[in-house]
XYZ file of N, CA, C and O in Angstrom:
484
model
N 20.177 -8.171 56.457
C 19.365 -8.821 55.319
C 19.836 -8.136 53.906
O 20.151 -6.826 53.892
N 19.757 -9.149 52.935
C 19.959 -8.553 51.439
C 18.769 -8.260 50.822
O 17.907 -9.218 50.717
N 18.873 -7.285 49.960
C 17.594 -6.956 49.448
C 18.010 -6.992 47.893
O 19.066 -6.537 47.356
N 16.981 -7.712 47.085
C 17.292 -7.674 45.806
C 16.203 -7.398 45.057
O 14.856 -7.489 45.348
N 16.442 -6.449 43.792
C 15.311 -5.686 43.274
C 15.424 -6.283 41.739
O 16.549 -5.765 41.219
N 14.632 -6.730 41.118
C 14.606 -7.077 39.864
C 13.925 -6.100 38.871
O 13.241 -5.331 39.351
N 14.468 -6.140 37.626
C 13.818 -5.371 36.574
C 13.898 -5.880 35.309
O 14.962 -6.403 35.248
N 13.232 -5.223 34.441
C 13.511 -5.584 33.019
C 12.484 -6.592 32.146
O 12.563 -6.828 31.148
N 11.645 -6.954 33.175
C 10.673 -7.822 32.635
C 9.754 -7.187 31.664
O 9.670 -5.823 31.688
N 8.893 -7.811 30.902
C 7.761 -7.210 30.235
C 7.207 -8.327 29.262
O 7.463 -9.601 29.236
N 6.620 -7.638 28.161
C 5.958 -8.421 27.075
C 7.026 -8.284 25.863
O 7.276 -7.343 25.555
N 7.034 -9.529 25.350
C 8.043 -9.579 24.327
C 7.512 -10.670 23.159
O 7.010 -11.632 23.781
N 7.877 -10.447 21.983
C 7.275 -11.376 20.995
C 8.172 -12.638 20.999
O 9.334 -12.462 21.169
N 7.740 -13.830 20.577
C 8.611 -15.048 20.447
C 9.974 -14.570 19.247
O 9.659 -13.986 18.398
N 11.037 -15.031 19.889
C 12.216 -14.841 19.184
C 12.906 -13.680 19.434
O 14.085 -13.298 19.138
N 12.165 -12.680 20.518
C 12.866 -11.467 21.084
C 13.459 -11.854 21.851
O 14.022 -12.903 22.509
N 14.147 -10.583 22.466
C 15.187 -10.717 23.666
C 14.770 -9.553 24.884
O 13.788 -8.676 24.436
N 14.979 -10.180 26.107
C 15.066 -9.021 27.121
C 16.298 -9.343 28.101
O 16.967 -10.307 28.013
N 16.664 -8.179 28.645
C 17.560 -8.418 29.718
C 17.125 -7.929 31.154
O 16.654 -6.757 31.293
N 17.206 -8.790 31.958
C 16.802 -8.573 33.424
C 17.942 -8.295 34.114
O 18.919 -8.648 33.967
N 17.802 -7.340 34.824
C 18.595 -6.838 36.092
C 18.361 -7.120 37.491
O 17.119 -7.114 38.064
N 19.258 -7.566 38.239
C 18.894 -7.566 39.540
C 20.031 -6.869 40.381
O 21.202 -7.241 40.197
N 19.573 -5.934 41.081
C 20.427 -5.004 42.048
C 20.313 -5.483 43.299
O 19.225 -5.538 44.083
N 21.317 -5.564 43.873
C 21.549 -5.935 45.240
C 21.947 -4.840 46.179
O 22.752 -3.941 45.903
N 21.600 -4.862 47.403
C 21.817 -3.851 48.227
C 23.239 -4.128 49.094
O 23.561 -3.048 50.048
N 23.931 -4.981 48.765
C 25.134 -5.341 49.088
C 26.100 -5.769 48.006
O 25.801 -6.127 47.148
N 27.385 -5.601 48.646
C 28.306 -6.344 47.514
C 27.939 -7.644 47.054
O 28.094 -8.786 48.070
N 27.961 -8.058 46.050
C 27.494 -9.400 45.576
C 28.874 -10.266 45.484
O 28.526 -11.523 45.525
N 29.679 -9.834 45.610
C 30.997 -10.509 45.842
C 31.121 -11.291 47.041
O 31.736 -12.037 47.223
N 30.218 -10.769 48.026
C 30.320 -11.544 49.285
C 29.393 -12.507 49.231
O 29.147 -13.318 50.356
N 28.673 -12.894 48.123
C 27.562 -13.860 48.248
C 28.223 -14.827 47.217
O 28.600 -14.344 46.148
N 28.089 -16.257 47.829
C 28.795 -17.168 47.047
C 28.370 -17.262 45.378
O 28.980 -17.483 44.590
N 26.984 -17.358 45.315
C 26.428 -17.431 44.072
C 25.104 -16.647 43.836
O 24.253 -16.489 44.981
N 24.926 -16.104 42.831
C 23.777 -15.379 42.418
C 22.982 -16.174 41.285
O 23.677 -16.798 40.504
N 21.644 -15.974 41.316
C 20.826 -16.854 40.280
C 19.618 -16.184 39.907
O 19.210 -15.259 40.462
N 19.041 -16.815 38.647
C 17.941 -16.391 38.492
C 16.885 -17.610 38.425
O 17.573 -18.754 38.010
N 15.774 -17.792 38.857
C 15.043 -18.631 38.959
C 13.666 -18.179 38.293
O 13.379 -16.882 38.302
N 12.626 -19.049 37.901
C 11.542 -18.635 37.403
C 10.313 -19.495 37.777
O 10.561 -20.753 38.279
N 9.250 -18.941 37.745
C 8.261 -19.722 38.056
C 6.743 -19.441 37.274
O 6.363 -18.385 37.259
N 6.331 -20.304 36.498
C 5.039 -20.195 35.836
C 3.826 -20.548 36.844
O 4.197 -21.411 37.524
N 2.711 -19.974 36.475
C 1.458 -20.364 37.426
C 1.256 -21.958 37.319
O 1.254 -22.505 36.029
N 1.007 -22.605 38.425
C 0.770 -23.760 38.506
C 1.927 -24.857 38.310
O 1.861 -25.710 38.497
N 3.195 -24.310 38.226
C 4.439 -25.113 38.201
C 5.470 -24.489 39.511
O 5.210 -23.801 39.916
N 6.377 -25.583 39.687
C 7.339 -25.261 40.572
C 8.182 -24.179 40.123
O 8.456 -24.254 38.865
N 8.920 -23.511 41.205
C 10.081 -22.682 40.761
C 11.281 -23.653 40.286
O 11.374 -24.506 40.947
N 11.693 -23.048 39.167
C 12.799 -24.029 38.612
C 14.092 -23.092 38.520
O 13.912 -21.702 38.050
N 15.510 -23.475 38.576
C 16.524 -22.768 38.298
C 16.611 -22.476 36.666
O 16.301 -23.349 36.014
N 17.195 -21.174 36.347
C 17.370 -20.834 35.104
C 18.973 -20.790 34.841
O 19.410 -21.506 34.031
N 19.490 -19.873 35.692
C 21.109 -19.812 35.707
C 21.695 -19.502 36.934
O 20.835 -18.881 37.827
N 22.835 -19.728 37.405
C 23.541 -19.317 38.321
C 24.800 -18.852 38.131
O 25.549 -19.401 36.996
N 25.563 -18.015 38.902
C 26.862 -17.824 38.614
C 27.358 -17.253 40.040
O 26.983 -16.727 40.970
N 28.727 -17.915 40.150
C 29.480 -17.834 41.425
C 29.999 -16.439 41.366
O 30.464 -16.008 40.615
N 30.727 -16.517 42.564
C 31.795 -15.317 43.060
C 33.012 -15.330 42.391
O 33.844 -14.527 42.308
N 33.249 -16.756 41.731
C 34.499 -16.871 40.889
C 34.166 -16.859 39.259
O 34.746 -17.657 38.599
N 32.706 -16.594 38.998
C 32.584 -16.616 37.496
C 32.088 -17.724 36.973
O 31.760 -17.790 35.775
N 31.833 -18.735 37.882
C 31.406 -20.093 37.257
C 29.895 -20.231 37.056
O 29.129 -19.517 37.958
N 29.386 -20.459 35.870
C 28.029 -20.340 35.659
C 27.433 -21.960 35.429
O 28.250 -22.768 34.880
N 26.217 -21.969 35.640
C 25.371 -23.039 35.199
C 24.263 -22.405 34.538
O 23.586 -21.610 35.151
N 23.888 -23.427 33.689
C 22.390 -23.218 33.123
C 21.479 -24.512 33.054
O 22.012 -25.540 33.004
N 20.088 -24.149 33.285
C 19.135 -25.193 32.847
C 19.345 -25.413 31.399
O 19.502 -24.700 30.561
N 19.053 -26.769 31.037
C 18.852 -27.277 29.806
C 17.966 -26.220 28.760
O 18.561 -25.995 27.611
N 17.063 -25.811 29.340
C 16.030 -25.100 28.529
C 16.601 -23.603 28.407
O 16.123 -22.843 27.631
N 17.575 -23.074 28.965
C 18.284 -21.797 28.929
C 19.638 -21.740 28.322
O 19.977 -20.687 27.574
N 20.374 -22.859 28.471
C 21.778 -22.967 27.814
C 21.693 -22.533 26.048
O 20.697 -23.100 25.644
N 22.548 -21.877 25.778
C 22.706 -21.432 24.331
C 21.587 -20.208 24.043
O 21.693 -19.663 22.756
N 20.748 -19.979 24.800
C 19.871 -18.909 24.794
C 19.989 -17.926 25.631
O 19.925 -16.475 25.450
N 20.375 -18.126 26.941
C 20.455 -16.991 28.089
C 21.718 -17.070 28.395
O 22.563 -17.809 28.323
N 22.037 -15.947 28.752
C 23.403 -15.546 29.412
C 23.408 -14.933 30.733
O 22.820 -13.846 30.790
N 23.982 -15.319 31.849
C 24.037 -14.616 33.153
C 25.479 -13.967 33.201
O 26.261 -14.783 33.105
N 25.200 -12.792 33.820
C 26.618 -12.167 33.875
C 26.367 -11.277 35.573
O 25.369 -11.078 35.624
N 27.567 -10.702 35.813
C 27.478 -9.878 37.105
C 28.595 -8.941 36.732
O 29.652 -9.002 36.093
N 28.095 -7.813 37.479
C 29.000 -6.479 37.391
C 29.180 -6.163 39.058
O 28.304 -5.684 39.608
N 30.337 -6.798 39.544
C 30.532 -6.386 41.061
C 30.518 -4.922 41.457
O 30.146 -4.574 42.518
N 30.891 -4.227 40.654
C 31.168 -2.723 40.682
C 29.931 -2.256 40.860
O 29.663 -1.173 41.661
N 28.903 -2.639 40.173
C 27.453 -2.244 40.357
C 26.583 -2.873 41.202
O 25.322 -2.784 41.297
N 26.973 -3.885 41.609
C 26.273 -5.098 42.709
C 24.985 -5.478 41.909
O 23.818 -5.566 42.416
N 25.082 -5.692 40.552
C 24.100 -6.043 39.833
C 24.401 -7.498 39.019
O 25.584 -7.667 38.627
N 23.587 -8.416 38.916
C 23.336 -9.554 38.170
C 22.467 -9.418 37.021
O 21.480 -8.603 37.195
N 22.919 -9.875 35.655
C 21.976 -9.756 34.574
C 21.449 -11.185 33.992
O 22.411 -12.062 34.067
N 20.607 -10.949 33.497
C 20.330 -12.409 32.700
C 19.848 -11.836 31.291
O 18.674 -11.111 31.061
N 20.511 -11.993 30.068
C 20.310 -11.727 29.001
C 19.628 -12.922 28.417
O 20.211 -13.918 28.113
N 18.452 -12.564 27.891
C 17.482 -13.720 27.108
C 17.340 -13.411 25.890
O 16.819 -12.395 25.508
N 17.650 -14.219 25.011
C 17.479 -14.275 23.502
C 16.696 -15.487 22.964
O 16.660 -16.490 23.589
N 16.136 -15.358 21.802
C 15.237 -16.282 21.281
C 14.336 -16.758 22.200
O 13.970 -17.958 22.347
N 13.765 -15.762 22.683
C 12.582 -16.172 23.792
C 11.214 -16.936 23.096
O 10.966 -16.776 22.002
N 11.122 -18.014 23.916
C 9.816 -18.779 23.740
C 8.802 -18.561 24.423
O 8.881 -18.135 25.571
N 7.374 -18.837 24.070
C 6.378 -18.774 24.982
C 6.477 -19.594 26.142
O 6.096 -19.329 27.256
N 7.182 -20.594 26.123
C 7.275 -21.724 27.374
C 8.416 -20.878 28.333
O 8.360 -21.252 29.390
N 8.976 -19.547 27.986
C 9.664 -18.950 28.847
C 9.117 -18.053 29.700
O 9.383 -17.411 30.726
N 7.752 -17.927 29.622
C 6.697 -17.081 30.267
C 6.710 -17.594 31.603
O 6.459 -18.757 32.091
N 6.981 -16.689 32.727
C 7.211 -16.938 34.089
C 7.335 -15.577 34.944
O 7.681 -14.497 34.173
N 7.310 -15.751 36.151
C 7.884 -14.659 37.061
C 9.438 -15.111 37.245
O 9.530 -16.103 37.678
N 10.355 -14.131 37.064
C 11.505 -14.576 37.147
C 12.148 -13.717 38.509
O 11.860 -12.639 38.664
N 12.949 -14.549 39.455
C 13.250 -14.117 40.613
C 14.884 -14.296 40.661
O 15.523 -15.093 40.241
N 15.183 -13.264 40.976
C 16.681 -13.098 41.546
C 16.924 -13.782 42.758
O 16.048 -13.779 43.777
N 18.287 -14.548 42.883
C 18.403 -15.192 44.119
C 19.980 -14.961 44.401
O 20.757 -15.006 43.591
N 19.876 -14.777 45.918
C 21.559 -14.953 46.150
C 21.381 -15.884 47.359
O 20.688 -16.273 48.092
N 22.755 -16.822 47.341
C 22.784 -18.031 48.253
C 24.097 -17.729 48.980
O 25.126 -17.804 48.290
N 24.113 -17.808 50.216
C 25.264 -18.070 51.107
C 25.175 -19.695 51.839
O 24.358 -19.707 52.543
N 26.227 -20.375 51.452
C 26.327 -21.514 52.158
C 26.307 -21.518 53.654
O 26.981 -20.342 54.176
N 26.028 -22.388 54.574
C 26.208 -22.442 55.722
C 27.750 -22.415 56.280
O 28.448 -22.836 55.478
N 27.893 -21.562 57.149
C 29.587 -21.632 57.828
C 29.353 -22.539 59.215
O 28.285 -22.792 59.403
N 30.342 -22.264 59.937
C 30.411 -22.915 61.252
C 29.406 -22.199 62.160
O 28.749 -23.027 62.796
N 29.239 -21.139 62.017
C 28.318 -20.177 62.979
C 27.039 -19.865 62.520
O 25.828 -19.624 63.009
N 26.715 -19.607 60.994
C 25.561 -19.281 60.647
C 25.144 -20.341 59.390
O 25.807 -20.842 58.536
N 23.868 -20.595 59.570
C 23.308 -21.379 58.526
C 23.081 -20.869 57.249
O 23.459 -19.744 57.076
N 22.914 -21.573 56.237
C 22.757 -21.331 54.782
C 21.577 -20.372 54.751
O 20.566 -20.336 55.304
N 21.650 -19.262 53.791
C 20.868 -18.429 53.567
C 20.619 -17.974 52.268
O 21.441 -18.011 51.190
N 19.350 -17.777 51.665
C 18.991 -17.484 50.530
C 18.291 -16.086 50.670
O 17.234 -15.985 51.300
N 18.522 -15.309 49.640
C 17.932 -14.128 49.484
C 16.940 -14.018 48.160
O 17.598 -14.657 47.141
N 15.728 -13.375 48.187
C 14.899 -13.610 46.994
C 14.416 -12.075 46.865
O 14.024 -11.369 47.762
N 14.347 -11.725 45.296
C 13.684 -10.475 45.204
C 12.075 -10.905 45.018
O 11.849 -11.725 45.035
N 11.564 -9.757 44.534
C 10.038 -9.784 44.426
C 9.627 -10.422 42.943
O 8.286 -10.985 42.893
N 10.562 -10.532 42.070
C 10.154 -11.015 41.068
C 9.859 -9.976 39.714
O 9.186 -8.908 40.152
N 10.132 -10.292 38.714
C 9.547 -9.408 37.431
C 9.136 -10.469 36.419
O 9.658 -11.569 36.088
N 7.895 -10.143 35.974
C 7.047 -10.835 35.110
C 7.559 -10.686 33.589
O 8.067 -9.376 33.042
N 7.926 -11.976 32.961
C 8.311 -11.891 31.593
C 6.889 -12.785 30.768
O 6.764 -13.796 31.204
N 6.667 -12.101 29.674
C 5.645 -12.703 29.071
C 6.100 -12.661 27.652
O 6.260 -11.766 26.910
N 6.083 -13.917 27.160
C 6.487 -14.150 25.645
C 5.241 -14.537 24.836
O 4.525 -15.612 24.938
N 4.828 -13.810 23.948
C 3.479 -14.039 23.327
C 3.381 -12.950 21.958
O 3.715 -11.997 22.041
N 2.902 -13.682 20.998
C 2.766 -13.120 19.669
C 1.185 -12.355 19.681
O 0.996 -11.550 18.804
């Protein structure tokens, strides 16, 4: 099992910035994709950003041009730099690791416990 631990959440003013960190218990280079998802109360969990082990990134429309996902394989850590934060960004942010299915093993997803991000004045 892969353990993922998020940190860096908190309360921030609109327009402010936060950097979330996700520390993994194993080499993230062995995981096809790492990502960040978020879930607000009463809403479905949604994709924020992903980054593959070849550094290919994707972003939700709501996150592009404001958020940046990056990875530091030497530290087994994935980051989400969030700038120009809006109240609509308020949610619990979850780190995700994804391994596609192979011939012998089914697809696997690993999740952290989440870190709360609150954007409010």
